[in-house]
Amino acid sequence: MRLSNFLREDLVLHRLETQDTAGALEAFGTLFEKGGHVSYGSEVVQALRIREESHTTSLGKGVAVPHATVPGLPGPLLLVASADPPVPFGPPDSDPVDLFFVLLSPPGREGEHIKLLARICRLAQHPEDLDEIRAASDAGSLFDTLLRLDSRHV
């Protein structure tokens, strides 16, 4: 399973500017709603917030994978965001986050959801790939970098 099958240019956010977890989740909900992917961004925010409250999705090394199940989606949605400056996200002792991979899936697609999370985690294990993603100069280059990196990994 490749991330490129789920990446969409309209769900790439370059240089997210926010102060905290709540602001990041709000920005993600807004982007999903503005793109017409969900009717109400607030439902996305609530689902992501509940997930964060039960267990952080911060992986360390500046990467977080907020994810949730959202009824009514036709299939999984992947939003990718870079943040500058990094955002305090997760427990107070965790690294600030500058790369977010936000995954939403409809109920009943848990297997696919888990495979996508595993794919994201595999990409996040390569510091040189994370450096390339962080070096993207705009949303278009961030999107292109992700597609290129995803094609390199089995």
XYZ file of C-alpha atoms in Angstrom, residues 1 67-70 76 103 105-118:
21
model
C 0.000 0.000 0.000
C -5.692 9.693 13.141
C -9.326 8.839 13.670
C -12.327 7.017 12.280
C -14.921 9.382 10.835
C -9.275 7.048 3.814
C -5.216 10.059 8.601
C -10.770 6.535 7.688
C -14.406 5.476 7.580
C -15.637 2.768 9.948
C -15.118 -0.742 8.638
C -11.788 0.026 6.974
C -9.586 -0.683 9.990
C -7.217 -2.978 8.100
C -6.506 -0.344 5.496
C -6.164 2.290 8.225
C -3.541 0.201 10.051
C -1.603 -0.450 6.832
C -1.492 3.278 6.086
C -0.307 4.049 9.614
C 2.426 1.424 9.204
